[in-house]
Structure formats: structure tokens, C-alpha cells
Coordinates of C-alpha atoms and ligand atoms in Angstrom, one line a residue:
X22 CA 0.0 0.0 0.0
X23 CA 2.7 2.3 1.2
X24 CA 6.4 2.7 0.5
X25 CA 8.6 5.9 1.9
X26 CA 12.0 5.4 1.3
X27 CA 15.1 7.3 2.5
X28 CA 13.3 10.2 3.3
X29 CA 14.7 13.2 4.8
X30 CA 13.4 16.3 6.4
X31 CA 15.3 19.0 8.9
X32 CA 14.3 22.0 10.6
X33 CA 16.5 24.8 10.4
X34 CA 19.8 22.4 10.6
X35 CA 17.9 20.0 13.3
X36 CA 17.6 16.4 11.6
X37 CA 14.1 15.2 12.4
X38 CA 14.4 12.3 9.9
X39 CA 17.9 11.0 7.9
X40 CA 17.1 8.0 5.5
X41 CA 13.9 6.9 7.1
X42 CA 12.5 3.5 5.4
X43 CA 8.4 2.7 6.0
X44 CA 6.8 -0.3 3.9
X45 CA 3.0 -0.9 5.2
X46 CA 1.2 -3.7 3.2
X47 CA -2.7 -4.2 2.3
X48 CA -4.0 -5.6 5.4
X49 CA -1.4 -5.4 8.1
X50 CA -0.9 -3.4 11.3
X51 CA 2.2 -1.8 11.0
X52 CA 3.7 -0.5 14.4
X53 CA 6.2 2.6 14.7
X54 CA 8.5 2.5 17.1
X55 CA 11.5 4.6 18.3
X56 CA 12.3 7.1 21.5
X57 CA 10.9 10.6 22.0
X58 CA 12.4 12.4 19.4
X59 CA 12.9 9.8 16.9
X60 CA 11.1 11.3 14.1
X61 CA 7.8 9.6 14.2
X62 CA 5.8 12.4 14.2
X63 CA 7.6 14.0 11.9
X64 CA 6.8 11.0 9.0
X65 CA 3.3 10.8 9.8
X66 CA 3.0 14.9 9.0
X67 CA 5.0 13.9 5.8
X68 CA 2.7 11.3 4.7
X69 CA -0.4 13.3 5.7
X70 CA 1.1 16.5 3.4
X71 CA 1.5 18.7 5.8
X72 CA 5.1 18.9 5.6
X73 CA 6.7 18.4 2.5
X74 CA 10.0 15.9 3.0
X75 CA 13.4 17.4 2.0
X76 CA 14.5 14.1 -0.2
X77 CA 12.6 10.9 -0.8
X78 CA 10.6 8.8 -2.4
X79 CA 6.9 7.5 -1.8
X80 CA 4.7 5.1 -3.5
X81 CA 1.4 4.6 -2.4
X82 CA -0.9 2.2 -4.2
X83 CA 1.5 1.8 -6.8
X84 CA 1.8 5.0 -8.0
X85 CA 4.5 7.4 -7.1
X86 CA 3.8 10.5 -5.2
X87 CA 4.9 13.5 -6.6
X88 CA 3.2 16.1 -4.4
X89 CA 2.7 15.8 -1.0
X90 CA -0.7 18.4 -0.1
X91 CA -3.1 17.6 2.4
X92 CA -5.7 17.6 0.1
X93 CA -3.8 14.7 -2.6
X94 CA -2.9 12.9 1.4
X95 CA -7.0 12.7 1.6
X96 CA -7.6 12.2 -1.8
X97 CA -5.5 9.0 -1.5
X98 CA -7.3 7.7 1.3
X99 CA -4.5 8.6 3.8
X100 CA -6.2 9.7 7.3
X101 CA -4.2 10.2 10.7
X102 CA -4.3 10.7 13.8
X103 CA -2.5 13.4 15.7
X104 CA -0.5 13.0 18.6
X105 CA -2.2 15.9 20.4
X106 CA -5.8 16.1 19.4
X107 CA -6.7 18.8 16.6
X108 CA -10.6 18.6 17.0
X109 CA -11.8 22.9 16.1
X110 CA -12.4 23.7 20.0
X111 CA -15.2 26.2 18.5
X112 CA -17.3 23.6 16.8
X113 CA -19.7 20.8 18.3
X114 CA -18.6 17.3 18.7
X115 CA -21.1 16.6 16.0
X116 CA -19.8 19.5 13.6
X117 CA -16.3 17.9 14.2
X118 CA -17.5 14.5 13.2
X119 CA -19.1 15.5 10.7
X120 CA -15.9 17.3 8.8
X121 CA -14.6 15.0 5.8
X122 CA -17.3 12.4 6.3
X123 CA -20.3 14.0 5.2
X124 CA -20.6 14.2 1.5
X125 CA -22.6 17.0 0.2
X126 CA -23.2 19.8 -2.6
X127 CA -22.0 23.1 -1.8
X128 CA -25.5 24.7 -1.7
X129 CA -27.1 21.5 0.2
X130 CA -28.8 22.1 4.0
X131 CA -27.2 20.8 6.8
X132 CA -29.7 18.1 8.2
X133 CA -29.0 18.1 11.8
X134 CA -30.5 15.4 13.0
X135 CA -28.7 13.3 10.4
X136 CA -25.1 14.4 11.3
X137 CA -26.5 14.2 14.9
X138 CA -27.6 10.5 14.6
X139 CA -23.9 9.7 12.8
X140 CA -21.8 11.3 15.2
X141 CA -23.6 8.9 17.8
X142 CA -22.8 6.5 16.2
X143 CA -19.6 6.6 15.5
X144 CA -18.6 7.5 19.4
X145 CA -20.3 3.9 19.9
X146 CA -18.5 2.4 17.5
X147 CA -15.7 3.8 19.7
X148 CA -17.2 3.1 23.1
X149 CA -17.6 7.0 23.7
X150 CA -20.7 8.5 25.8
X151 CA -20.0 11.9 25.0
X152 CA -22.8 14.7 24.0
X153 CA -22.4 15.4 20.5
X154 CA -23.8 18.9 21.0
X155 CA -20.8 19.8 23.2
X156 CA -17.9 22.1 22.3
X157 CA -14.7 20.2 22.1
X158 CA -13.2 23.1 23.4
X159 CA -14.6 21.4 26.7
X160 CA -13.7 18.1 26.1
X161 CA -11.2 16.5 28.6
X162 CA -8.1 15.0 26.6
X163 CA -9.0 11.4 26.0
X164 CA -12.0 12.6 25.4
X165 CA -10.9 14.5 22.2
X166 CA -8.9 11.6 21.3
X167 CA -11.7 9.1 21.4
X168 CA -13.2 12.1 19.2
X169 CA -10.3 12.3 17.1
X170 CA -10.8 8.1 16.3
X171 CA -14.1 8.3 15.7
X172 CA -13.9 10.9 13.1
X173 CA -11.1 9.0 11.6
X174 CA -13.1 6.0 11.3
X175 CA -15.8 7.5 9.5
X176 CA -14.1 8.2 6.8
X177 CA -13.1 5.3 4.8
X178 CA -9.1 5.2 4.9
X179 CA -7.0 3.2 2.7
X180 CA -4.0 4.5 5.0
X181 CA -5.0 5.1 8.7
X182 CA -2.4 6.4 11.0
X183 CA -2.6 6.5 14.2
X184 CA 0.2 8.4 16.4
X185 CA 0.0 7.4 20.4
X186 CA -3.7 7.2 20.0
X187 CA -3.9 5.1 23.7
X188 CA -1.7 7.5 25.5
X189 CA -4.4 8.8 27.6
X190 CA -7.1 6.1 27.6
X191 CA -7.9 3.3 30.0
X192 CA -7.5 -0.2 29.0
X193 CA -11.3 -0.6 28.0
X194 CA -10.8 2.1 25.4
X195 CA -7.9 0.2 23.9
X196 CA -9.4 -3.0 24.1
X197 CA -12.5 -1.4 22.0
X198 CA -9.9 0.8 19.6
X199 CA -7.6 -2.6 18.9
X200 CA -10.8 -4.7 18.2
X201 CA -11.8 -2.0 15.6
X202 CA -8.6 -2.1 13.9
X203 CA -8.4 -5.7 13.8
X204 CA -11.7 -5.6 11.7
X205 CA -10.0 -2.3 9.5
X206 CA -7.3 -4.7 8.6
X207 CA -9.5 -7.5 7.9
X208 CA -11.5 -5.3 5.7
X209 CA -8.2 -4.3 3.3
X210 CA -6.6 -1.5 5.9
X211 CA -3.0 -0.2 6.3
X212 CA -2.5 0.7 9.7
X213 CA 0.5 2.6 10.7
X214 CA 0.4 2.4 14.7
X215 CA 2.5 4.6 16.5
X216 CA 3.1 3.7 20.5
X217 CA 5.4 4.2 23.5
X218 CA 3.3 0.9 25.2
X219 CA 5.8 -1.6 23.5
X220 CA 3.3 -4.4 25.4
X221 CA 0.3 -3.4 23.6
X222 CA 2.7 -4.8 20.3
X223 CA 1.9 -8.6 20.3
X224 CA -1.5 -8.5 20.8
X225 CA -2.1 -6.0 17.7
X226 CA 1.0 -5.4 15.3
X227 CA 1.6 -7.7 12.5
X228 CA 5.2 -6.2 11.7
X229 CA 7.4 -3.5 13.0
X230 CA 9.8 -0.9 12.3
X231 CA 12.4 1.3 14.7
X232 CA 13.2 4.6 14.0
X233 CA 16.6 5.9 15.6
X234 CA 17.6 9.6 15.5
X235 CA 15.8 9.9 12.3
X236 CA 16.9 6.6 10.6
X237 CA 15.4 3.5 10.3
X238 CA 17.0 1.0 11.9
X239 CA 14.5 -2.2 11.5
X240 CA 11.6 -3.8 10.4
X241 CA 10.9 -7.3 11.8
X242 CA 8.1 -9.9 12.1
X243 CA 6.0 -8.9 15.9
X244 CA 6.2 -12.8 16.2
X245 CA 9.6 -13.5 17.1
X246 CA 10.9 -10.2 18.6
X247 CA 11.3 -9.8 21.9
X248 CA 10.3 -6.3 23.6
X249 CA 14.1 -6.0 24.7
X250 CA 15.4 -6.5 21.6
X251 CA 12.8 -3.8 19.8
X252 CA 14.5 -1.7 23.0
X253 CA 17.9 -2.3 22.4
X254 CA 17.1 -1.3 18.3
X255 CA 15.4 2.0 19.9
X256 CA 18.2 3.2 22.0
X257 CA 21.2 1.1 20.6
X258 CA 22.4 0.0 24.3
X259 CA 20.8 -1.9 26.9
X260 CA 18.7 0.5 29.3
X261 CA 16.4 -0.1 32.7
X262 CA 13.0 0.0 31.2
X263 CA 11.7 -1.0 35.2
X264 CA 12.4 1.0 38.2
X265 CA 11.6 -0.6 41.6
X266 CA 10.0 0.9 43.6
X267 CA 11.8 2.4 46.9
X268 CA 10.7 2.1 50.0
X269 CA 10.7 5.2 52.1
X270 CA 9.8 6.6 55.4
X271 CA 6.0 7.7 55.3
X272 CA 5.7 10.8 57.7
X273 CA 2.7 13.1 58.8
X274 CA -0.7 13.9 56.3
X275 CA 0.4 16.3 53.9
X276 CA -3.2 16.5 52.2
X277 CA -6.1 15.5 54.1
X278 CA -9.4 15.5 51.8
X279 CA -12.7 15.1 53.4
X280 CA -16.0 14.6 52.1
X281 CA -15.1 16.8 49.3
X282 CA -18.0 17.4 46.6
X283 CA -17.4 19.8 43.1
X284 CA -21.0 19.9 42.0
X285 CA -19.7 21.9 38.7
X286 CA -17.4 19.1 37.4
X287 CA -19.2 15.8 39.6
X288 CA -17.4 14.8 42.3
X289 CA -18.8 13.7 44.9
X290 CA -18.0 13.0 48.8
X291 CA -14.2 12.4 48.5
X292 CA -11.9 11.4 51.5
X293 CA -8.7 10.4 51.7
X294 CA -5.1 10.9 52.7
X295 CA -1.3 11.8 51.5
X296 CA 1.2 11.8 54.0
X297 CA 4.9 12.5 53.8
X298 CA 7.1 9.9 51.5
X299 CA 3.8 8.4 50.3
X300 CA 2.9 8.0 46.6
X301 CA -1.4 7.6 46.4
X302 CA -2.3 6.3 42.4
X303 CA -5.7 7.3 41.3
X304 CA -7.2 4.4 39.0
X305 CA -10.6 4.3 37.4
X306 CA -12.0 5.3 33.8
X307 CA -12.0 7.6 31.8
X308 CA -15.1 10.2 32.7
X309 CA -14.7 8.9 36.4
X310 CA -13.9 11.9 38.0
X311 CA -9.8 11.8 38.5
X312 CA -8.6 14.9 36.4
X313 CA -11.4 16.9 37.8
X314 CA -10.7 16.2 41.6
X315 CA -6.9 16.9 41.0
X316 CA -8.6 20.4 39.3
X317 CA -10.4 21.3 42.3
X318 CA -7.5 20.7 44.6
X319 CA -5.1 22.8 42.3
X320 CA -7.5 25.8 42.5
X321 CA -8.8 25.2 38.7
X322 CA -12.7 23.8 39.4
X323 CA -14.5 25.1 43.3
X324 CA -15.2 23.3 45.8
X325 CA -18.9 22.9 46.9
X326 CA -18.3 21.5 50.0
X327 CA -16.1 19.3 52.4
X328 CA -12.9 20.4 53.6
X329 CA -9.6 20.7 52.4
X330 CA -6.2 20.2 54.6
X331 CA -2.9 21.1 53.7
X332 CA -0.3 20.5 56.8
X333 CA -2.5 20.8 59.0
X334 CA -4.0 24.3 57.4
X335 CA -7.9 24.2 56.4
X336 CA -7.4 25.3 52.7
X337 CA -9.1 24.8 49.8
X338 CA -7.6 27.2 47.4
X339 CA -9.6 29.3 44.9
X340 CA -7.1 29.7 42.2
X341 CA -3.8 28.0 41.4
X342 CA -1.7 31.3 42.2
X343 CA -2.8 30.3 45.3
X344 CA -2.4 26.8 45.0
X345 CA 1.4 27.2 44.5
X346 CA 2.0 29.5 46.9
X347 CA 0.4 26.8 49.5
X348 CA 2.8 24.7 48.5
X349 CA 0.6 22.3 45.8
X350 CA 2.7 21.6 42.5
X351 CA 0.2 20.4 39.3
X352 CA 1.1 18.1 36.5
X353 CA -1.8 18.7 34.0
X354 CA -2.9 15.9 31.5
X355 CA -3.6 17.8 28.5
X356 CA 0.0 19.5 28.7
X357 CA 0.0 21.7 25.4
X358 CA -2.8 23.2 26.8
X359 CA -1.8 23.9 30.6
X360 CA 1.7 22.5 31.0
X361 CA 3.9 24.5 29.1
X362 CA 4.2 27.7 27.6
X363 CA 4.8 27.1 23.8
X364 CA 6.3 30.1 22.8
X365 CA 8.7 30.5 25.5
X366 CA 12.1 28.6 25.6
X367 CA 12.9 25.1 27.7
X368 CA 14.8 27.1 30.3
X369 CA 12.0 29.7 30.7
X370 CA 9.9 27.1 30.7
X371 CA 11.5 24.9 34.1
X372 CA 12.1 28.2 35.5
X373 CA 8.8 29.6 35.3
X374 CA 6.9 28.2 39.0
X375 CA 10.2 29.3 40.8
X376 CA 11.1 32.2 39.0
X377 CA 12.7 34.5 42.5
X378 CA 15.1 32.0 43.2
X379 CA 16.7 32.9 39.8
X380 CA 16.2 37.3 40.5
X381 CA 18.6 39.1 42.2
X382 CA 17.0 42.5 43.3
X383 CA 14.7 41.9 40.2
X384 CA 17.2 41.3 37.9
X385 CA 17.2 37.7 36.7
X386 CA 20.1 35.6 36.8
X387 CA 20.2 33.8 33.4
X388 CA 23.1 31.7 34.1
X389 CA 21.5 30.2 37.4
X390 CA 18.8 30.0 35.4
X391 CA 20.7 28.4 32.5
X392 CA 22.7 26.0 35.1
X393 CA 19.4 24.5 36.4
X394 CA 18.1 24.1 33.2
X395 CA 20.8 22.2 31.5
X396 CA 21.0 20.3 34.5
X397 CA 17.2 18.5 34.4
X398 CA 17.9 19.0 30.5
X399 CA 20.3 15.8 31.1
X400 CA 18.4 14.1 34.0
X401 CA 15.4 14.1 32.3
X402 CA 17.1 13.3 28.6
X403 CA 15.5 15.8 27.1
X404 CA 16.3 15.4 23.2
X405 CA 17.1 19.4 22.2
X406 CA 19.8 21.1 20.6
X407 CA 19.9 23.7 23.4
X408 CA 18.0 25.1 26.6
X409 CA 17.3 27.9 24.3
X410 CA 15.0 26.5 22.1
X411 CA 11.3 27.0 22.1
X412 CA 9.0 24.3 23.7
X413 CA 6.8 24.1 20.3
X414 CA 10.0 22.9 18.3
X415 CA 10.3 19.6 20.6
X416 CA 8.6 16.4 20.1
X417 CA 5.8 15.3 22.0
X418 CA 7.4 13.7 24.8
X419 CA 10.2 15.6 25.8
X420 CA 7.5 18.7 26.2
X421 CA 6.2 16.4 28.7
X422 CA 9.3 16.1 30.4
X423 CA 9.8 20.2 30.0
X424 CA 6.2 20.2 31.9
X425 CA 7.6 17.7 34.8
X426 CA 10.8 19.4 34.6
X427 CA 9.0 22.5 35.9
X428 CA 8.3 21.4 39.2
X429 CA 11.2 19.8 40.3
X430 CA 13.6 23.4 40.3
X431 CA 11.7 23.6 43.7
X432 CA 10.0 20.7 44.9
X433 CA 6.5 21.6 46.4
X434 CA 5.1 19.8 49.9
X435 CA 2.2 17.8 47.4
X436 CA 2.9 16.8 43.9
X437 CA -0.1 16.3 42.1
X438 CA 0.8 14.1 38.7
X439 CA -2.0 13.4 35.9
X440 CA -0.6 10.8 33.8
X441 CA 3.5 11.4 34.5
X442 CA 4.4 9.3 32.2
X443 CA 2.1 9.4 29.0
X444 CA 3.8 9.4 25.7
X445 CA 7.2 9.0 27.1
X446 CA 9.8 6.8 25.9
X447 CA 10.7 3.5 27.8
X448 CA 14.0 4.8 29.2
X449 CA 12.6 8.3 30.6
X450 CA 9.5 6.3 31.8
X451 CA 12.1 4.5 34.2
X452 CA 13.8 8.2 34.9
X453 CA 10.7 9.5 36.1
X454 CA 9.7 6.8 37.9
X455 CA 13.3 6.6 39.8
X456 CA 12.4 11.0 40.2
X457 CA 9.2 10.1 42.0
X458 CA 10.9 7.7 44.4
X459 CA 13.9 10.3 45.5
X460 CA 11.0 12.9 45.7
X461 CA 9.3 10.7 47.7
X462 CA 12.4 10.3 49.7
X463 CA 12.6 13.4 50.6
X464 CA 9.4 14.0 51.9
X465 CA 7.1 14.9 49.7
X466 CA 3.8 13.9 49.6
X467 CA 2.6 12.6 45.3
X468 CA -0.8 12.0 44.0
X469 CA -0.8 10.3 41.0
X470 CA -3.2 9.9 38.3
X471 CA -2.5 6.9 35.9
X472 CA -4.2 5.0 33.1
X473 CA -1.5 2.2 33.4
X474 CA -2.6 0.0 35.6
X475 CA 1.0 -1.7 35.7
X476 CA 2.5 2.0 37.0
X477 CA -0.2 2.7 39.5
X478 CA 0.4 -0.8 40.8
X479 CA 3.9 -0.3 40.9
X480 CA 4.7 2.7 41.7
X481 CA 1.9 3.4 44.6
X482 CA 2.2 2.9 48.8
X483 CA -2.1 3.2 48.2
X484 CA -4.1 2.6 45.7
X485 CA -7.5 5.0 45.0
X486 CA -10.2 4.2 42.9
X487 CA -12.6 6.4 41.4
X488 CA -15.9 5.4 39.9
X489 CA -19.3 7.9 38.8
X490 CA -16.9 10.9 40.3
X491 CA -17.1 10.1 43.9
X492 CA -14.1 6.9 45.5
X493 CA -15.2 3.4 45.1
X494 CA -12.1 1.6 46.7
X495 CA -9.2 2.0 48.5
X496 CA -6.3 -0.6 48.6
X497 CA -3.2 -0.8 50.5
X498 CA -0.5 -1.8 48.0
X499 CA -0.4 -5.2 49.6
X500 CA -4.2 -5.5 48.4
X501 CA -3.8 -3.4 44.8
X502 CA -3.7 -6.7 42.4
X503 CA -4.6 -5.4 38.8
X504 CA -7.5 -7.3 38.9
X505 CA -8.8 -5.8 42.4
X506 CA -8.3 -2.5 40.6
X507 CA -9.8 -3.3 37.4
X508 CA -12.7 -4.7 39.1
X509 CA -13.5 -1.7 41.6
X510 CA -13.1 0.7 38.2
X511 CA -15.7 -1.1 36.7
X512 CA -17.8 -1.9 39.3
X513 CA -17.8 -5.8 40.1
X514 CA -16.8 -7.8 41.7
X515 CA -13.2 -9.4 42.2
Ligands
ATP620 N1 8.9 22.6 13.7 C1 10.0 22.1 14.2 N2 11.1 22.9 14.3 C2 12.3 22.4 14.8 N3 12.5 21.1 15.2 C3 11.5 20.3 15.0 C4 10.2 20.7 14.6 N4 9.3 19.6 14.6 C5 10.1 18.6 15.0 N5 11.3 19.0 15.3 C6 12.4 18.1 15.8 O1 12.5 16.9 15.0 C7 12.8 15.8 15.8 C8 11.8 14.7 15.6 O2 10.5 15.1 16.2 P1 9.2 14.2 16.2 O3 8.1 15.0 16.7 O4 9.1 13.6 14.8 O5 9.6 13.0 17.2 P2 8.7 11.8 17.7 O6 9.4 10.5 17.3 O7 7.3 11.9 17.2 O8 8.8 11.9 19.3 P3 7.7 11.6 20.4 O9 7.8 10.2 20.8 O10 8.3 12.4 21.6 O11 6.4 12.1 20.0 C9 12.9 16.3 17.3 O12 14.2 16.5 17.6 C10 12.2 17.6 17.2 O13 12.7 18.5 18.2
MG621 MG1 5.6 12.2 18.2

């Protein structure tokens, strides 16, 4: 179906891709694999036109590409899906679904209740409950992704792309998204599948290929390659993809919640703990309720009632200013939106929440500044050519390690993590994992929000889960089997 070869493409002297191979046949899965920064993204705009490739060559369906516009992509039958969701935030969930799907004369009405009724149905076909009359503007992030698959599956692709489509969704979603694409490829699809979950690779791939600094590297059979050998093709040395878990000290409650209700955003009656050294997961579904409790205690959603304690202080702040200045420090899950600032550089970017320990009588210090930056530039292995370039210019997941990065210039008395470690390569999965741990060491209090039920299990001293917006379970991490969690996220029995 497809066939890039030695394609090249650089950005103002930065070599996104060097020689990079892809052959996808009629009817396979075809997984893409390679570290943050690797050039993945970068291919996918290529085939999709929106970037045009420096040197290279592309057949697709036995012709030869000459021109490489979004519209030839589509009129192909090439359709992807973005890394970070681009839904129109101004436009319905319907009105999204209904843009490339709906076939129709200039001058034809709109019948609503039509594109209504197929917008519904294609979030089922997805397993999404989401009102097609809202504005994906208000759309929580896997959310727009399920959004984003359903659209691309209601338009029929002879090419469908899919670029870390599970990084935010619960293993239900996946389940539903790998069962469609098993029947896409039985029905004639190419499938390009892009993933930092190298485990979600047996069960779904047919073949695979590594991309290294831009190059291809390999493409193997999935049957008969081991996960540590597609690693050591990835990174070209051996590297820890687990970190165990350390066993610290656990002090005094940092954050005590009780009976805590958000009427806006629907959650209800929530109480629990963090104490010093201790690392709580938050399990459940997506829609139960997680990103929105971690919004209210970061000042973003209000309270409606129950009470808020932060060492020992009744608090529930109003705004995040506040927040931070209590001490709370936020991870956000949709990152592009609230985790970084775009525009500005990586080191303005990690200095940003602690910006006065880098002013001297108002004058900032830029080579503090630069010293601290270059410094969790290396321990977080973020791939850049210098502190000095802006956020928008990296790859997807070493912006998420700028957005960790940010807090740990001057670690805060809670940590509040939605999804740490989403769209991260394996090695920098372990790094932050190891981060958490000597934060946890010394003395901080972490609530984490994870999809992966293998990191909330391993990484957690407690394990919360939510269901319907208000706590279902708690579990020591003694009791936290998968299938304990699992079963409280869903509601039966274990
Ligand atoms: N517009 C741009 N300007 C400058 N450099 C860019 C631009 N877009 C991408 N790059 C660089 O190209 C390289 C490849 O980026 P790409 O987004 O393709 O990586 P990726 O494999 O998708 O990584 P990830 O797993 O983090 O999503 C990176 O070094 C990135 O910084
Ligand atoms: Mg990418």
C-alpha cells in the first residue's frame, strides 16, 4: 500500500528524519516505534502533506507521489491521527465528526438530525458516551482523542495512521480501539500504529519498524521479537526500562481531603489521605472523576463543600496562584494546553513556577537560570539542541518532560501528577519513575493519576479508585492486584 523510502526532512539544521524506510502492506498493522524524538511524528505529518519531506521517495498504491498536499494525502485515502488532538475547540462534537465524512453539494442544507444520529454513532463504534452537542473546546483530553478516532473511522481510509492514539485512555478504550482495527485490517486497511506501550505490540501489530535519530534501523516480524530486543534497536544500548520501587519513610498527612464534593465538574464525597514519602495512584475510567478532583485541589474547578487540609491548614484554594503558593505543585494531563508555555524557551519554561530564586534585586540571573536548566535537561534526557529553544519545536514527549521538569527546580510539599508518564519513551519512563521515588524520599507527599494499571500498581504505597466521580475503593498496596483494581473501576466484583 505504502512505500517511503530514504526520506529526509530538517528544521532549520535539526535532523528530524535521515534516510527513514516505511513499507505498510494491504491488510497489516504496521507498528512505529523509536524514542521521543525519533522522528515519528515528523513522517506521519509527511505522509499526511502537511510537511513536505526534503528528499525521498513515496509510492502509495503503486503509483508514485509527486506532491505531498493535504488535500492529494486525503484524496489517497491517507487519514491520521494526531498526537495531540486537533478537533476545532469552536465547533460541536457533531460538527467535528461531521468534517470529511459527510458528502454534500455546496448549496445542500445541513440536516442536523442526520449528522446528529452519525456522530452517535460513530462515538459507539468507539465506546464513547460523550454529547455530541458539546464544544470540544470542553472536552477533557481522552475525550478528544476518542473524538479524534471516531472521526477518523468514519471516513473510509485506505491509509490510517494513528500516532500514540492510547496515551491517555484506559485499557477498556484500547481493548474497543484494537478490536476495531483488527476488523479495518481484515477489511483491506493499512495501519501505521505509533506507541510508546511496547506491550500493547503482540497482541495488535503484524510487523514492525524502529526509527533511531531519524533513521530506520529495522523492520521485523512482531512474532519473534522480543520487547528487549525492539528496545535495544530503539536506544542502541541496553537501558532499565523497570524501576523498583523504593521504600521510604512515610511521615505526617500532607493533604487530608474530606467529604469533598465539586458539584460543577461531579465529584462527589471524596476522602482520603497523603502523607509525607507516600505515593497515592488514582485508578478508574475515563469520565470517572480523576482529572477533575486533582482540578479542584489545584484551584482550577471550586469546591462545593467538604474540607480541604494542607499540613494541618484548612485550605481549599480558589485559584492555582494560590495553589502554588500553598505549596501544591500540578502536573496537568492535556500538557500543550496547561503544562507549558509554547512560545517561550525550555529554560523559561522549568524556571517559570520558581522564578525568584533565579532574580537578584529583580534582575534575573540567566546563568542560574541556564545551570538549572541544562541540569534536568540531562536528567530528564530531554532530546534538544539547546536550553534555548522554544517548547513548540520539541517532540511530543520531551515537552512532557519540560512540563515535569518545571516542578522539580523547587519541589513543592504535594505533587499532584496526571498521567506522568504518557507518551514517554521506555527509558525516561524509568527516569521519572526513579524522580518520584527520591522525591518521595525526601518528603514529599505525590498524587498520582495513571491509566497504566502496571505504574499505578507499581509505583503506589495506596491505591485510589474512582468510579461515577465520587471513590469506590481504596487498597493498600499489599491489596492493589490489577484485577482488584480493574474490578472496583468497573464496578464488580473481584
Ligand atoms: N517545527 C520544528 N522545528 C524544529 N524542530 C522540530 C520541529 N518539529 C520537530 N522537530 C524536531 O524533530 C525531531 C523529531 O521530532 P518528532 O516530533 O518527529 O519525534 P517523535 O518521534 O514523534 O517523538 P515523540 O515520541 O516524543 O512524539 C525532534 O528533535 C524535534 O525537536
Ligand atoms: Mg511524536
Amino acid at each position: 500500500m505504502l512505500s517511503a523510502s530514504h526520506v529526509s526532512k530538517s528544521f532549520a539544521g535539526i535532523r528530524a528524519l535521515a534516510d527513514a524506510s516505511l513499507d505498510v502492506r494491504v491488510g497489516e498493522i504496521h507498528a512505529l516505534v523509536g524514542e521521543n524524538g525519533a522522528g515519528k511524528s515528523t513522517l506521519v505529518r509527511i505522509l499526511t502533506g502537511a510537511l513536505a519531506p526534503d528528499a525521498g521517495d513515496v509510492t502509495f498504491a503503486g503509483s508514485r507521489v509527486t506532491s505531498f498536499s493535504p488535500l492529494d494525502a486525503r484524496r489517497l485515502g491517507i487519514v491520521a491521527i494526531h498526537q495531540h488532538p486537533s478537533l476545532f475547540p469552536d465547533l460541536s462534537v457533531a460538527e467535528n465528526l461531521a468534517i470529511g465524512g459527510e458528502r454534500k453539494g455546496p448549496f445542500s442544507r445541513i440536516d442536523w438530525d442526520a449528522r446528529r444520529t452519525r456522530a452517535t454513532a460513530l462515538l459507539a463504534s468507539v465506546g464513547a458516551r460523550i454529547d455530541v452537542d458539546r464544544d470540544a473546546a470542553s472536552l477533557s483530553l481522552p475525550e478528544q482523542q476518542l473524538v479524534e478516532i471516531a472521526r477518523a473511522l468514519g471516513v473510509k481510509a485506505k491509509l490510517l495512521i494513528l500516532d500514540e492514539p492510547t496515551a491517555s485512555l484506559t485499557p477498556q478504550e484500547v481493548d474497543r480501539l484494537f478490536a476495531l482495527l483488527s476488523g479495518l485490517r481484515a477489511a483491506g486497511t493499512a495501519i501505521v500504529y505509533i506507541t510508546h506501550r511496547l506491550d500493547e505490540l503482540p497482541r495488535l501489530a503484524d510487523r514492525v519498524t524502529v526509527l533511531r535519530d531519524g533513521t530506520t534501523v529495522g523492520t521485523e516480524d512482531m512474532e519473534g521479537v522480543t520487547e528487549a530486543r525492539l528496545i535495544q534497536l530503539m536506544v542502541g544500548r541496553e537501558v532499565a526500562t523497570v524501576f523498583p520501587k523504593r521504600t521510604v519513610p512515610i511521615g505526617n498527612p500532607v493533604l487530608e481531603v474530606t467529604r469533598l464534593s465539586a458539584s460543577s465538574v461531579g465529584v462527589r464525597d471524596v476522602s482520603f489521605q497523603v502523607r509525607r514519602g507516600e505515593i497515592v495512584g488514582i485508578a478508574g475510567l475515563v469520565g470517572a472523576g480523576r482529572t477533575e478532583l486533582a482540578r479542584v485541589l489545584f484551584g482550577l474547578e471550586p469546591a462545593s463543600g467538604g474540607t480541604v487540609m494542607l499540613n494541618g491548614t484548612r485550605s481549599v484554594p480558589r485559584s492555582p496562584e494560590e495553589a502554588i503558593s500553598q505549596g501544591i505543585a500540578y502536573l496537568p494531563e492535556d500538557r500543550r494546553r496547561h503544562g507549558v508555555v509554547l512560545d517561550l524557551s525550555i529554560a523559561a519554561n522549568l524556571t517559570l513556577a520558581a522564578l525568584d530564586r533565579f532574580s537578584r534585586g529583580g534582575v534575573l540571573d540567566r546563568a542560574a537560570e541556564r545551570r538549572v536548566a541544562d541540569d534536568l535537561i540531562a536528567s530528564l534526557g530531554i532530546k534538544t539542541p539547546g536550553a534555548d529553544v522554544p517548547v513548540r519545536q520539541l517532540s511530543g514527549g520531551n515537552q512532557q518532560k519540560v512540563a515535569l521538569g518545571r516542578w522539580l527546580v523547587r519541589p513543592p510539599a504535594l505533587l499532584i501528577l496526571d498521567e506522568p508518564t504518557q507518551g514517554v519513551d521506555v527509558g525516561a519512563k524509568a527516569e521519572i519513575h526513579r524522580l518520584m521515588g527520591e522525591l518521595a524520599a525526601q518528603g514529599l507527599a505525590i498524587l498520582m493519576i495513571s491509566s497504566e494499571l502496571a505504574e499505578v500498581v507499581g509505583m503506589s504505597d495506596r491505591v485510589l479508585v474512582m468510579r461515577g466521580g465520587t471513590l469506590a475503593a481504596s487498597f493498600t498496596r499489599e491489596e492493589a492486584t490489577p484485577e482488584r483494581v480493574m474490578a472496583a473501576a468497573f464496578g464488580t466484583a473481584a
